[in-house]
Amino acid sequence: MIPLFTAQPSVKNMEDETSSNPQSLGFTDKLKSWLSWSWTYICAVWFAMVLTMIYVLRSPLKLQDTLTSASVFLNTLTPKFYVALTGTSSLISGLILIFEWWYFRKYGTSFIEQVSVSHLRPLLGGVESSSTTGLFSSVNGEAEPRPSVSECKVWRNPLNLFRGAEYSRYTWVTGKEPLTYYDMNLSAQDHQTFFTGDTQQIKAEDTVMQKAWRERNPQARIRAAYQAIEMNHECAAAYVLLAEEEATTITEAERLFKQALRSAGKDINLLVYIKRRLAMCARKLGRIKEAVKMMRDLMKEFPLLGMLNIHENLLEALLELQAYADVQAVLAKYDDISLPKSATICYTSALLKARAVSEKFSPEAASRRGLSTAEMNAVEAIHRAVEFNPHVPKYLLEMKSLILPPEHILKRGDSEAVAYAFFHLQHWKRAEGALNLLHCTWEGTFRIIPYPLEKGHLFYPYPGCTETADRELLPTFHEVSVYPKKELPFFILFTAGLCSFTAMLAMLTHQFPELMGVFVKASLPLVSVNNEAHGMPGSGGRGAGVFHCTFTPYTSTAALHQLVVHHS
């Protein structure tokens, strides 16, 4: 087994933890559920009792006197107080808004909501349902166990470019680094593991090459490779490094790989890596049939190395030859339910089915007569592909700019979408009408497939960690595609509205103090007006030494009308 590429995560049969003591844990669960159920009703009863006590004790507590005193206090306040009040409220809500927005951009959630869920929900008896964790919904609606998988496994890009001949040329032209340090560090670890032989028989040049792969500076790696060649002219790993990083053209890289092949001996790891890169050189130099033959021979010679995904290189070369029957034969072998999927598998299958109907496909005609069987198969294949990786259509439809693909990809992530579209966009363009069918279907995908799509229908639920991993793999100048699109939390919208509203009140109060004063007094509780009509308890009726509010609705409207006329 080659240690560079890890196998697809295995399914773990988890035993039920409650099997050890089902009676005691069952009673505990019932008690918790009863407390959670009764908490809502206890709060409602408590709230009703408080209201009842306030109503019964309204006279001893002199609540009406308190309301009248508050009315007197509000009538004596100057406009400056309201300016200060609204200005301070606007400032505080603005600071909260800025913090909430920063926290959402950094962590993808609202700080207030997170604190509420983490600390307040347990106090209120709310418990997140975990009974459906790891469950499928089967056809008959029953729950089926779902395996727990490593959602954010990073894979080696099967079609990764050459650093010296391709990535470096991009840097020379644009001045931008297409690879992140995290991505290059993963490649260094891969090379160390892949090209290190038996540690018990390690040679001096192998020690130099181990150090070379760890070097961050490209020139230091190249110097170390030459040093290893001086120690041993048959050091294949050194020629591989020079072909990858020093060669500035594909032709020069091919020459160095051939030299490495002659020096590889019987090292299976080196043989597989070098032959694959030689096939990719032939593909890039236009010798596509030769590349296809080399890939087929490599797959026959090492049939157990399916995890290297050499079939994805073969699919791309066959599509370039427009050998669609051969492409279908490869898909029949690797597009199997028991094998791991990829964007290349899903979207190539969709391309073949779309190509069969796209030339004569018309959305208007299809809406009138309905979809034929072949068209329905093509639409379902596109739905399947979009569910597996929803980032790809934007690149195929050129709604989002492409960049050079990274050396490692995250399946179902934006990095995989970039890598797929970079090599396969031309094949979709070559099939007349295929992109049009993709566009028509993609717009309706989220209405036909059960919503929300990220919950999982044909595949596992869409992992929530792809954004973080893709930001590590893709360069900073690329805008990472995020799915599902995160909606602004309620508290950000609430604080934004509160900040805007209080800021507007502060500005209006500062500019029109008298007018805003009339508005404030007109909005006082009508209970003060009712106190004038009925008198306060124990006051001896109307006018017995009690302040009477003179702002009735009629007089407030009249005063407001006079003030507006005066200002105009």
Coordinates of C-alpha atoms in Angstrom, one line a residue:
M1 CA 0.0 0.0 0.0
I2 CA 1.4 3.4 -1.0
P3 CA 1.4 5.7 2.0
L4 CA 1.1 8.9 0.1
F5 CA -2.6 8.5 -0.7
T6 CA -4.9 7.5 2.1
A7 CA -7.9 5.3 1.3
Q8 CA -11.5 6.5 1.4
P9 CA -12.8 6.6 5.0
S10 CA -14.2 3.3 6.2
V11 CA -17.6 2.9 7.7
K12 CA -17.5 2.5 11.4
N13 CA -20.1 0.3 13.0
M14 CA -20.8 2.3 16.2
E15 CA -22.4 0.3 19.0
D16 CA -25.2 1.9 20.9
E17 CA -23.9 3.3 24.1
T18 CA -27.2 2.8 25.8
S19 CA -27.1 -0.9 25.5
S20 CA -25.0 -1.3 28.6
N21 CA -27.7 0.1 30.9
P22 CA -30.9 0.8 29.0
Q23 CA -33.3 1.1 31.9
S24 CA -31.4 3.7 33.9
L25 CA -30.5 5.8 30.9
G26 CA -34.1 5.5 29.6
F27 CA -35.4 6.8 32.9
T28 CA -32.9 9.7 32.7
D29 CA -33.9 10.6 29.2
K30 CA -37.6 10.5 30.1
L31 CA -36.9 12.8 33.1
K32 CA -34.9 15.2 30.9
S33 CA -37.6 15.3 28.3
W34 CA -40.3 15.8 30.9
L35 CA -38.4 18.8 32.4
S36 CA -37.8 20.3 29.0
W37 CA -41.5 19.8 28.2
S38 CA -42.8 21.3 31.5
W39 CA -40.4 24.2 31.5
T40 CA -42.4 26.1 28.9
Y41 CA -45.6 25.7 30.8
I42 CA -44.0 26.6 34.2
C43 CA -42.7 29.8 32.7
A44 CA -46.2 30.6 31.3
V45 CA -47.8 30.0 34.7
W46 CA -45.2 32.1 36.4
F47 CA -45.7 35.0 34.0
A48 CA -49.4 34.8 34.4
M49 CA -49.0 34.9 38.2
V50 CA -46.8 38.0 38.0
L51 CA -49.3 39.8 35.9
T52 CA -52.1 38.9 38.3
M53 CA -50.2 40.1 41.3
I54 CA -49.4 43.4 39.6
Y55 CA -53.1 43.9 38.8
V56 CA -54.2 43.0 42.3
L57 CA -51.6 45.2 44.0
R58 CA -52.0 48.2 41.6
S59 CA -53.6 50.4 44.3
P60 CA -51.2 49.6 47.2
L61 CA -48.2 50.0 44.9
K62 CA -49.6 53.3 43.5
L63 CA -48.8 52.3 40.0
Q64 CA -50.9 55.1 38.5
D65 CA -49.0 57.7 40.7
T66 CA -45.8 56.2 39.3
L67 CA -47.0 56.5 35.7
T68 CA -48.1 60.1 36.4
S69 CA -44.7 61.0 37.9
A70 CA -43.0 59.5 34.8
S71 CA -45.2 61.6 32.6
V72 CA -44.2 64.7 34.5
F73 CA -40.5 63.8 34.2
L74 CA -40.8 63.1 30.5
N75 CA -42.6 66.5 30.0
T76 CA -39.8 68.4 31.7
L77 CA -37.0 66.9 29.6
T78 CA -35.3 69.2 27.1
P79 CA -34.5 68.3 23.5
K80 CA -30.8 68.0 24.4
F81 CA -31.6 65.0 26.5
Y82 CA -33.3 63.2 23.6
V83 CA -30.4 64.1 21.3
A84 CA -27.9 62.6 23.8
L85 CA -30.2 59.5 24.3
T86 CA -30.6 58.7 20.7
G87 CA -27.0 59.5 19.8
T88 CA -25.7 57.2 22.6
S89 CA -28.1 54.4 21.5
S90 CA -26.9 54.8 17.9
L91 CA -23.3 54.7 19.0
I92 CA -23.7 51.5 21.1
S93 CA -25.8 49.7 18.5
G94 CA -23.2 50.7 15.8
L95 CA -20.4 49.2 17.9
I96 CA -22.4 46.0 18.4
L97 CA -23.1 45.9 14.6
I98 CA -19.4 46.3 13.8
F99 CA -18.4 43.5 16.2
E100 CA -21.2 41.2 15.0
W101 CA -20.2 41.7 11.4
W102 CA -16.5 41.1 12.1
Y103 CA -17.4 37.9 14.1
F104 CA -19.7 36.7 11.3
R105 CA -17.0 37.3 8.6
K106 CA -14.4 35.5 10.6
Y107 CA -16.4 32.6 12.1
G108 CA -19.5 32.4 10.0
T109 CA -22.0 32.8 12.8
S110 CA -23.4 35.5 15.1
F111 CA -21.7 36.0 18.5
I112 CA -25.0 36.7 20.2
E113 CA -26.7 33.7 18.7
Q114 CA -23.7 31.5 19.6
V115 CA -23.7 32.6 23.2
S116 CA -27.5 32.2 23.4
V117 CA -27.3 28.6 22.0
S118 CA -24.3 27.6 24.1
H119 CA -25.2 29.1 27.5
L120 CA -28.9 30.1 27.5
R121 CA -30.4 27.0 25.8
P122 CA -29.1 24.5 28.4
L123 CA -30.5 26.8 31.2
L124 CA -33.9 26.8 29.5
G125 CA -33.9 23.0 29.1
G126 CA -33.4 23.0 25.4
V127 CA -31.4 20.0 24.1
E128 CA -30.3 19.5 20.6
S129 CA -31.8 16.4 19.1
S130 CA -29.0 13.9 18.5
S131 CA -31.2 10.9 17.8
T132 CA -31.0 11.5 14.1
T133 CA -27.3 12.0 13.9
G134 CA -25.8 9.8 11.3
L135 CA -29.1 8.7 9.8
F136 CA -30.4 8.5 6.3
S137 CA -33.9 8.9 5.2
S138 CA -34.7 5.7 3.3
V139 CA -37.2 5.4 0.5
N140 CA -39.9 4.3 2.9
G141 CA -39.2 7.1 5.2
E142 CA -37.5 5.1 7.9
A143 CA -34.2 6.1 9.4
E144 CA -31.1 4.2 8.2
P145 CA -27.6 4.4 9.8
R146 CA -25.2 6.7 8.1
P147 CA -21.5 6.2 8.5
S148 CA -19.4 9.0 10.0
V149 CA -16.7 10.1 7.5
S150 CA -13.8 12.4 7.5
E151 CA -15.5 15.3 5.7
C152 CA -12.4 17.5 5.0
K153 CA -9.9 15.0 3.7
V154 CA -7.4 16.7 1.3
W155 CA -6.5 14.7 -1.8
R156 CA -3.7 15.0 -4.3
N157 CA -4.9 16.7 -7.4
P158 CA -4.6 14.0 -10.2
L159 CA -4.0 16.7 -12.9
N160 CA -1.7 19.0 -10.9
L161 CA 0.5 21.3 -13.0
F162 CA 4.3 21.5 -13.1
R163 CA 5.8 24.1 -10.8
G164 CA 8.7 25.2 -13.1
A165 CA 7.0 25.0 -16.5
E166 CA 3.5 26.2 -15.5
Y167 CA 3.1 27.7 -12.0
S168 CA 6.4 29.6 -12.1
R169 CA 5.5 31.1 -15.6
Y170 CA 2.3 32.4 -14.1
T171 CA 4.2 34.0 -11.3
W172 CA 6.7 35.6 -13.8
V173 CA 3.8 37.1 -15.8
T174 CA 1.4 38.2 -13.1
G175 CA 3.6 38.6 -10.1
K176 CA 1.1 36.5 -8.1
E177 CA 1.8 33.2 -6.2
P178 CA -0.7 30.6 -7.4
L179 CA 0.2 28.1 -4.6
T180 CA -0.3 28.6 -0.9
Y181 CA 2.3 27.6 1.6
Y182 CA -0.1 25.1 3.1
D183 CA -0.6 23.5 -0.3
M184 CA 3.2 23.3 -1.0
N185 CA 3.8 22.0 2.5
L186 CA 1.4 19.1 1.8
S187 CA 3.2 18.3 -1.4
A188 CA 6.6 18.3 0.5
Q189 CA 5.1 15.8 3.0
D190 CA 3.8 13.7 0.1
H191 CA 7.2 13.6 -1.7
Q192 CA 9.0 12.8 1.5
T193 CA 6.7 9.9 2.1
F194 CA 6.5 8.8 -1.5
F195 CA 10.1 8.9 -2.5
T196 CA 11.6 7.6 0.8
G197 CA 12.7 4.0 0.5
D198 CA 13.4 1.5 3.2
T199 CA 14.6 3.6 6.2
Q200 CA 17.0 0.7 7.1
Q201 CA 18.8 1.0 3.8
I202 CA 18.7 4.8 3.5
K203 CA 21.6 6.3 1.5
A204 CA 23.4 9.6 1.7
E205 CA 21.7 11.0 -1.3
D206 CA 18.3 10.0 0.2
T207 CA 19.1 12.0 3.3
V208 CA 19.9 15.0 1.1
M209 CA 16.7 14.6 -0.8
Q210 CA 14.6 14.4 2.4
K211 CA 16.1 17.7 3.4
A212 CA 15.5 19.1 -0.1
W213 CA 11.7 18.3 0.0
R214 CA 11.5 20.2 3.3
E215 CA 13.2 23.4 2.0
R216 CA 10.8 26.3 1.5
N217 CA 13.0 28.1 -0.9
P218 CA 12.8 26.6 -4.5
Q219 CA 16.5 27.5 -5.2
A220 CA 17.6 25.7 -2.1
R221 CA 15.6 22.6 -3.2
I222 CA 17.2 22.7 -6.6
R223 CA 20.7 23.0 -5.2
A224 CA 20.1 20.1 -2.9
A225 CA 18.9 18.0 -5.9
Y226 CA 22.2 18.7 -7.7
Q227 CA 24.1 17.8 -4.6
A228 CA 22.3 14.5 -4.5
I229 CA 23.2 13.8 -8.2
E230 CA 26.8 14.6 -7.4
M231 CA 26.7 11.9 -4.8
N232 CA 24.9 9.4 -7.0
H233 CA 24.3 10.0 -10.7
E234 CA 21.4 7.5 -10.6
C235 CA 19.4 9.4 -7.9
A236 CA 15.9 9.3 -9.5
A237 CA 14.3 11.4 -6.9
A238 CA 16.7 14.3 -7.7
Y239 CA 15.8 14.2 -11.4
V240 CA 12.1 14.2 -10.4
L241 CA 12.6 17.4 -8.4
L242 CA 14.5 19.1 -11.2
A243 CA 11.8 18.1 -13.7
E244 CA 9.1 19.4 -11.4
E245 CA 10.7 22.7 -10.4
E246 CA 13.7 23.7 -12.5
A247 CA 12.5 22.8 -16.0
T248 CA 10.8 25.8 -17.6
T249 CA 9.2 24.0 -20.5
I250 CA 7.2 20.7 -20.7
T251 CA 9.8 19.4 -23.2
E252 CA 12.6 19.9 -20.7
A253 CA 10.6 18.3 -17.9
E254 CA 9.9 15.3 -20.1
R255 CA 13.6 14.8 -20.7
L256 CA 14.4 14.9 -17.0
F257 CA 11.5 12.5 -16.2
K258 CA 12.9 10.0 -18.8
Q259 CA 16.3 10.3 -17.1
A260 CA 14.6 9.6 -13.8
L261 CA 12.8 6.6 -15.2
R262 CA 16.1 5.1 -16.3
S263 CA 17.4 5.6 -12.8
A264 CA 14.3 4.4 -10.9
G265 CA 15.2 0.7 -10.9
K266 CA 12.4 -1.4 -9.3
D267 CA 11.1 1.3 -6.9
I268 CA 7.3 1.0 -7.5
N269 CA 6.6 4.4 -6.0
L270 CA 9.0 6.1 -8.3
L271 CA 7.9 4.1 -11.4
V272 CA 4.2 5.0 -10.9
Y273 CA 4.9 8.7 -10.3
I274 CA 7.3 9.1 -13.2
K275 CA 5.3 7.2 -15.7
R276 CA 2.2 9.1 -14.8
R277 CA 4.0 12.4 -15.2
L278 CA 5.5 11.3 -18.5
A279 CA 1.9 10.5 -19.7
M280 CA 0.9 14.0 -18.7
C281 CA 3.8 15.5 -20.6
A282 CA 2.7 13.7 -23.7
R283 CA -0.8 14.9 -23.2
K284 CA 0.4 18.5 -22.8
L285 CA 2.6 18.3 -25.9
G286 CA -0.3 17.1 -28.1
R287 CA 0.6 13.4 -28.3
I288 CA -2.7 12.4 -26.8
K289 CA -3.0 8.9 -28.2
E290 CA 0.5 8.1 -26.8
A291 CA -0.7 9.5 -23.4
V292 CA -3.8 7.4 -23.4
K293 CA -1.7 4.3 -24.1
M294 CA 0.7 5.1 -21.3
M295 CA -2.2 5.6 -18.9
R296 CA -3.9 2.4 -19.8
D297 CA -0.6 0.4 -19.5
L298 CA 0.0 2.0 -16.1
M299 CA -3.5 1.0 -14.9
K300 CA -3.0 -2.5 -16.1
E301 CA 0.4 -2.8 -14.6
F302 CA -0.7 -1.5 -11.2
P303 CA -4.4 -2.4 -10.9
L304 CA -4.5 -2.0 -7.1
L305 CA -3.6 1.7 -7.3
G306 CA -7.0 3.0 -8.0
M307 CA -6.7 5.4 -5.2
L308 CA -4.2 7.4 -7.3
N309 CA -7.1 8.3 -9.6
I310 CA -5.2 7.7 -12.8
H311 CA -8.5 7.1 -14.5
E312 CA -9.3 10.8 -14.1
N313 CA -6.2 11.6 -16.3
L314 CA -7.4 9.0 -18.7
L315 CA -11.0 10.5 -18.9
E316 CA -9.6 14.0 -19.7
A317 CA -7.4 12.6 -22.5
L318 CA -10.2 10.6 -24.0
L319 CA -12.5 13.6 -23.9
E320 CA -9.8 15.5 -25.8
L321 CA -9.8 12.8 -28.4
Q322 CA -13.7 12.9 -28.4
A323 CA -13.6 9.1 -27.9
Y324 CA -16.9 9.2 -26.0
A325 CA -17.5 5.5 -26.2
D326 CA -14.2 4.9 -24.4
V327 CA -15.1 7.5 -21.9
Q328 CA -18.4 5.7 -21.2
A329 CA -16.5 2.4 -20.8
V330 CA -14.2 4.0 -18.2
L331 CA -17.2 5.5 -16.3
A332 CA -19.0 2.1 -16.3
K333 CA -16.0 0.8 -14.3
Y334 CA -15.4 3.7 -11.9
D335 CA -18.8 5.3 -11.5
D336 CA -19.8 2.6 -9.1
I337 CA -21.8 3.0 -5.9
S338 CA -19.1 1.3 -3.9
L339 CA -16.3 3.6 -5.2
P340 CA -15.5 7.1 -4.1
K341 CA -16.9 9.8 -6.3
S342 CA -15.3 13.0 -7.6
A343 CA -16.4 16.0 -9.7
T344 CA -14.7 14.5 -12.7
I345 CA -16.8 11.3 -12.4
C346 CA -20.1 13.1 -11.8
Y347 CA -19.8 15.9 -14.3
T348 CA -18.3 13.7 -17.0
S349 CA -21.3 11.4 -16.7
A350 CA -23.5 14.4 -16.9
L351 CA -21.7 15.7 -20.0
L352 CA -22.1 12.5 -21.9
K353 CA -25.9 12.4 -21.2
A354 CA -26.3 16.1 -21.9
R355 CA -24.4 15.8 -25.2
A356 CA -26.9 13.2 -26.4
V357 CA -29.8 15.7 -26.2
S358 CA -28.3 19.2 -25.9
E359 CA -27.9 19.9 -29.6
K360 CA -31.7 19.8 -30.2
F361 CA -32.7 20.8 -26.7
S362 CA -35.0 23.8 -26.3
P363 CA -36.3 25.0 -22.9
E364 CA -39.5 26.4 -24.5
A365 CA -40.3 23.2 -26.3
A366 CA -39.5 21.1 -23.3
S367 CA -41.8 23.2 -21.2
R368 CA -44.7 22.7 -23.7
R369 CA -44.3 19.0 -24.4
G370 CA -42.4 17.9 -21.3
L371 CA -39.0 16.2 -21.0
S372 CA -38.3 13.0 -23.0
T373 CA -36.6 10.1 -21.3
A374 CA -33.2 11.0 -22.6
E375 CA -33.6 14.6 -21.5
M376 CA -34.8 13.5 -18.1
N377 CA -31.8 11.3 -17.7
A378 CA -29.5 14.3 -18.7
V379 CA -31.3 16.6 -16.2
E380 CA -31.0 14.0 -13.4
A381 CA -27.3 13.5 -14.1
I382 CA -26.8 17.3 -13.9
H383 CA -28.7 17.4 -10.6
R384 CA -26.5 14.6 -9.3
A385 CA -23.4 16.4 -10.3
V386 CA -24.5 19.7 -8.8
E387 CA -25.4 18.1 -5.6
F388 CA -22.0 16.5 -5.3
N389 CA -20.1 19.8 -6.1
P390 CA -22.3 22.9 -6.3
H391 CA -19.4 25.2 -7.1
V392 CA -18.6 23.8 -10.6
P393 CA -21.5 25.4 -12.6
K394 CA -20.3 29.0 -12.0
Y395 CA -16.9 28.2 -13.5
L396 CA -18.3 26.2 -16.4
L397 CA -20.8 29.0 -17.2
E398 CA -18.0 31.5 -16.8
M399 CA -19.8 33.4 -14.1
K400 CA -16.7 33.2 -12.0
S401 CA -13.1 33.7 -13.1
L402 CA -10.8 30.7 -13.1
I403 CA -7.3 30.4 -11.6
L404 CA -4.6 27.8 -11.8
P405 CA -5.7 24.7 -9.8
P406 CA -3.9 23.9 -6.6
E407 CA -1.7 20.8 -6.1
H408 CA -4.3 19.4 -3.5
I409 CA -8.0 19.6 -3.7
L410 CA -10.9 19.1 -1.3
K411 CA -13.6 16.9 -2.7
R412 CA -17.0 18.8 -3.0
G413 CA -15.1 22.0 -2.3
D414 CA -14.2 25.1 -4.4
S415 CA -10.7 23.8 -4.9
E416 CA -12.0 20.7 -6.7
A417 CA -14.4 22.8 -8.8
V418 CA -11.4 25.0 -9.9
A419 CA -9.4 22.0 -10.8
Y420 CA -12.2 20.3 -12.7
A421 CA -13.3 23.4 -14.7
F422 CA -9.7 24.3 -15.5
F423 CA -9.2 21.1 -17.6
H424 CA -12.8 20.3 -18.6
L425 CA -14.3 23.6 -19.6
Q426 CA -13.2 23.1 -23.2
H427 CA -14.9 19.7 -23.4
W428 CA -18.2 21.2 -22.3
K429 CA -17.8 24.0 -24.9
R430 CA -17.1 21.4 -27.6
A431 CA -20.4 19.7 -27.0
E432 CA -22.9 22.0 -28.6
G433 CA -25.8 23.0 -26.3
A434 CA -24.4 21.2 -23.3
L435 CA -23.6 24.5 -21.4
N436 CA -27.1 25.8 -22.3
L437 CA -28.7 22.7 -20.8
L438 CA -26.5 23.0 -17.8
H439 CA -27.5 26.6 -17.3
C440 CA -31.2 25.8 -17.7
T441 CA -31.0 22.9 -15.3
W442 CA -28.8 24.6 -12.8
E443 CA -31.2 27.4 -12.4
G444 CA -33.9 24.9 -11.6
T445 CA -31.8 22.5 -9.6
F446 CA -32.6 23.9 -6.2
R447 CA -36.4 23.8 -6.9
I448 CA -36.5 20.2 -8.2
I449 CA -34.1 18.4 -5.8
P450 CA -35.5 18.3 -2.2
Y451 CA -34.7 21.6 -0.4
P452 CA -32.3 22.3 1.1
L453 CA -29.8 20.5 -1.2
E454 CA -27.0 20.5 1.4
K455 CA -29.0 18.2 3.7
G456 CA -28.1 15.3 1.4
H457 CA -30.3 13.5 -1.2
L458 CA -28.0 11.3 -3.4
F459 CA -24.9 11.9 -1.4
Y460 CA -23.9 12.6 2.2
P461 CA -25.0 16.0 3.6
Y462 CA -22.7 18.8 2.3
P463 CA -19.8 19.2 4.7
G464 CA -19.6 22.5 6.6
C465 CA -15.9 22.7 6.8
T466 CA -15.1 23.1 3.1
E467 CA -14.8 26.9 3.2
T468 CA -12.0 26.9 5.8
A469 CA -10.1 24.1 4.0
D470 CA -10.5 25.8 0.6
R471 CA -9.1 29.1 2.0
E472 CA -6.0 27.2 3.0
L473 CA -5.6 25.6 -0.4
L474 CA -6.5 28.5 -2.7
P475 CA -4.5 31.8 -3.0
T476 CA -5.7 34.9 -1.3
F477 CA -6.5 36.8 -4.5
H478 CA -9.2 34.2 -5.3
E479 CA -12.7 34.7 -3.9
V480 CA -13.6 31.4 -2.4
S481 CA -17.0 30.1 -3.4
V482 CA -19.1 29.4 -0.3
Y483 CA -22.0 26.9 -0.2
P484 CA -24.6 27.0 1.1
K485 CA -24.6 30.8 0.9
K486 CA -24.6 32.1 4.5
E487 CA -27.5 34.4 5.3
L488 CA -26.9 37.3 7.6
P489 CA -27.9 36.4 11.2
F490 CA -31.0 38.0 12.7
F491 CA -29.0 40.0 15.3
I492 CA -26.9 41.7 12.6
L493 CA -30.0 42.8 10.8
F494 CA -31.6 43.9 14.1
T495 CA -28.6 45.9 15.2
A496 CA -28.2 47.5 11.8
G497 CA -31.9 48.6 11.9
L498 CA -31.6 49.8 15.4
C499 CA -28.4 51.8 14.7
S500 CA -30.0 53.4 11.6
F501 CA -33.2 54.2 13.4
T502 CA -31.6 55.8 16.5
A503 CA -29.1 57.7 14.3
M504 CA -32.0 59.1 12.3
L505 CA -33.9 60.1 15.5
A506 CA -30.7 61.8 16.8
M507 CA -30.3 63.8 13.6
L508 CA -33.9 64.8 13.5
T509 CA -34.0 65.8 17.2
H510 CA -30.8 67.9 16.7
Q511 CA -32.2 69.7 13.6
F512 CA -35.8 70.1 14.7
P513 CA -36.0 70.0 18.5
E514 CA -39.4 71.6 18.9
L515 CA -41.0 69.4 16.2
M516 CA -39.5 66.2 17.7
G517 CA -40.6 67.4 21.2
V518 CA -44.2 67.5 20.0
F519 CA -43.9 64.0 18.6
V520 CA -42.5 62.7 21.9
K521 CA -45.2 64.3 24.0
A522 CA -47.9 63.1 21.6
S523 CA -46.6 59.5 21.9
L524 CA -46.9 59.5 25.7
P525 CA -49.2 56.8 27.2
L526 CA -52.8 57.7 27.0
V527 CA -53.2 56.6 30.6
S528 CA -52.1 60.1 31.7
V529 CA -55.0 61.6 29.7
N530 CA -57.4 59.1 31.3
N531 CA -56.1 60.1 34.8
E532 CA -57.4 63.6 34.1
A533 CA -60.9 62.4 33.2
H534 CA -61.3 59.9 36.1
G535 CA -58.9 61.2 38.8
M536 CA -56.4 59.3 40.7
P537 CA -57.4 56.9 43.5
G538 CA -57.5 58.7 46.7
S539 CA -57.0 62.1 45.1
G540 CA -60.6 63.4 45.7
G541 CA -61.4 63.5 42.0
R542 CA -60.2 65.7 39.2
G543 CA -58.0 68.6 40.0
A544 CA -57.2 67.7 43.7
G545 CA -53.6 68.7 43.7
V546 CA -52.6 66.3 40.9
F547 CA -50.7 67.3 37.7
H548 CA -53.0 67.0 34.7
C549 CA -51.5 66.3 31.3
T550 CA -52.8 68.9 28.8
F551 CA -51.7 67.0 25.7
T552 CA -54.9 65.4 24.5
P553 CA -54.8 63.8 21.1
Y554 CA -56.8 66.8 19.7
T555 CA -54.6 69.5 21.2
S556 CA -51.4 67.6 20.2
T557 CA -52.5 67.5 16.6
A558 CA -53.4 71.2 16.6
A559 CA -50.1 72.1 18.2
L560 CA -48.2 70.0 15.6
H561 CA -50.2 71.7 12.8
Q562 CA -49.3 75.2 14.1
L563 CA -45.7 74.3 14.5
V564 CA -45.4 72.9 10.9
V565 CA -47.1 76.1 9.6
H566 CA -44.7 78.2 11.6
H567 CA -41.6 76.4 10.2
S568 CA -42.9 76.6 6.7

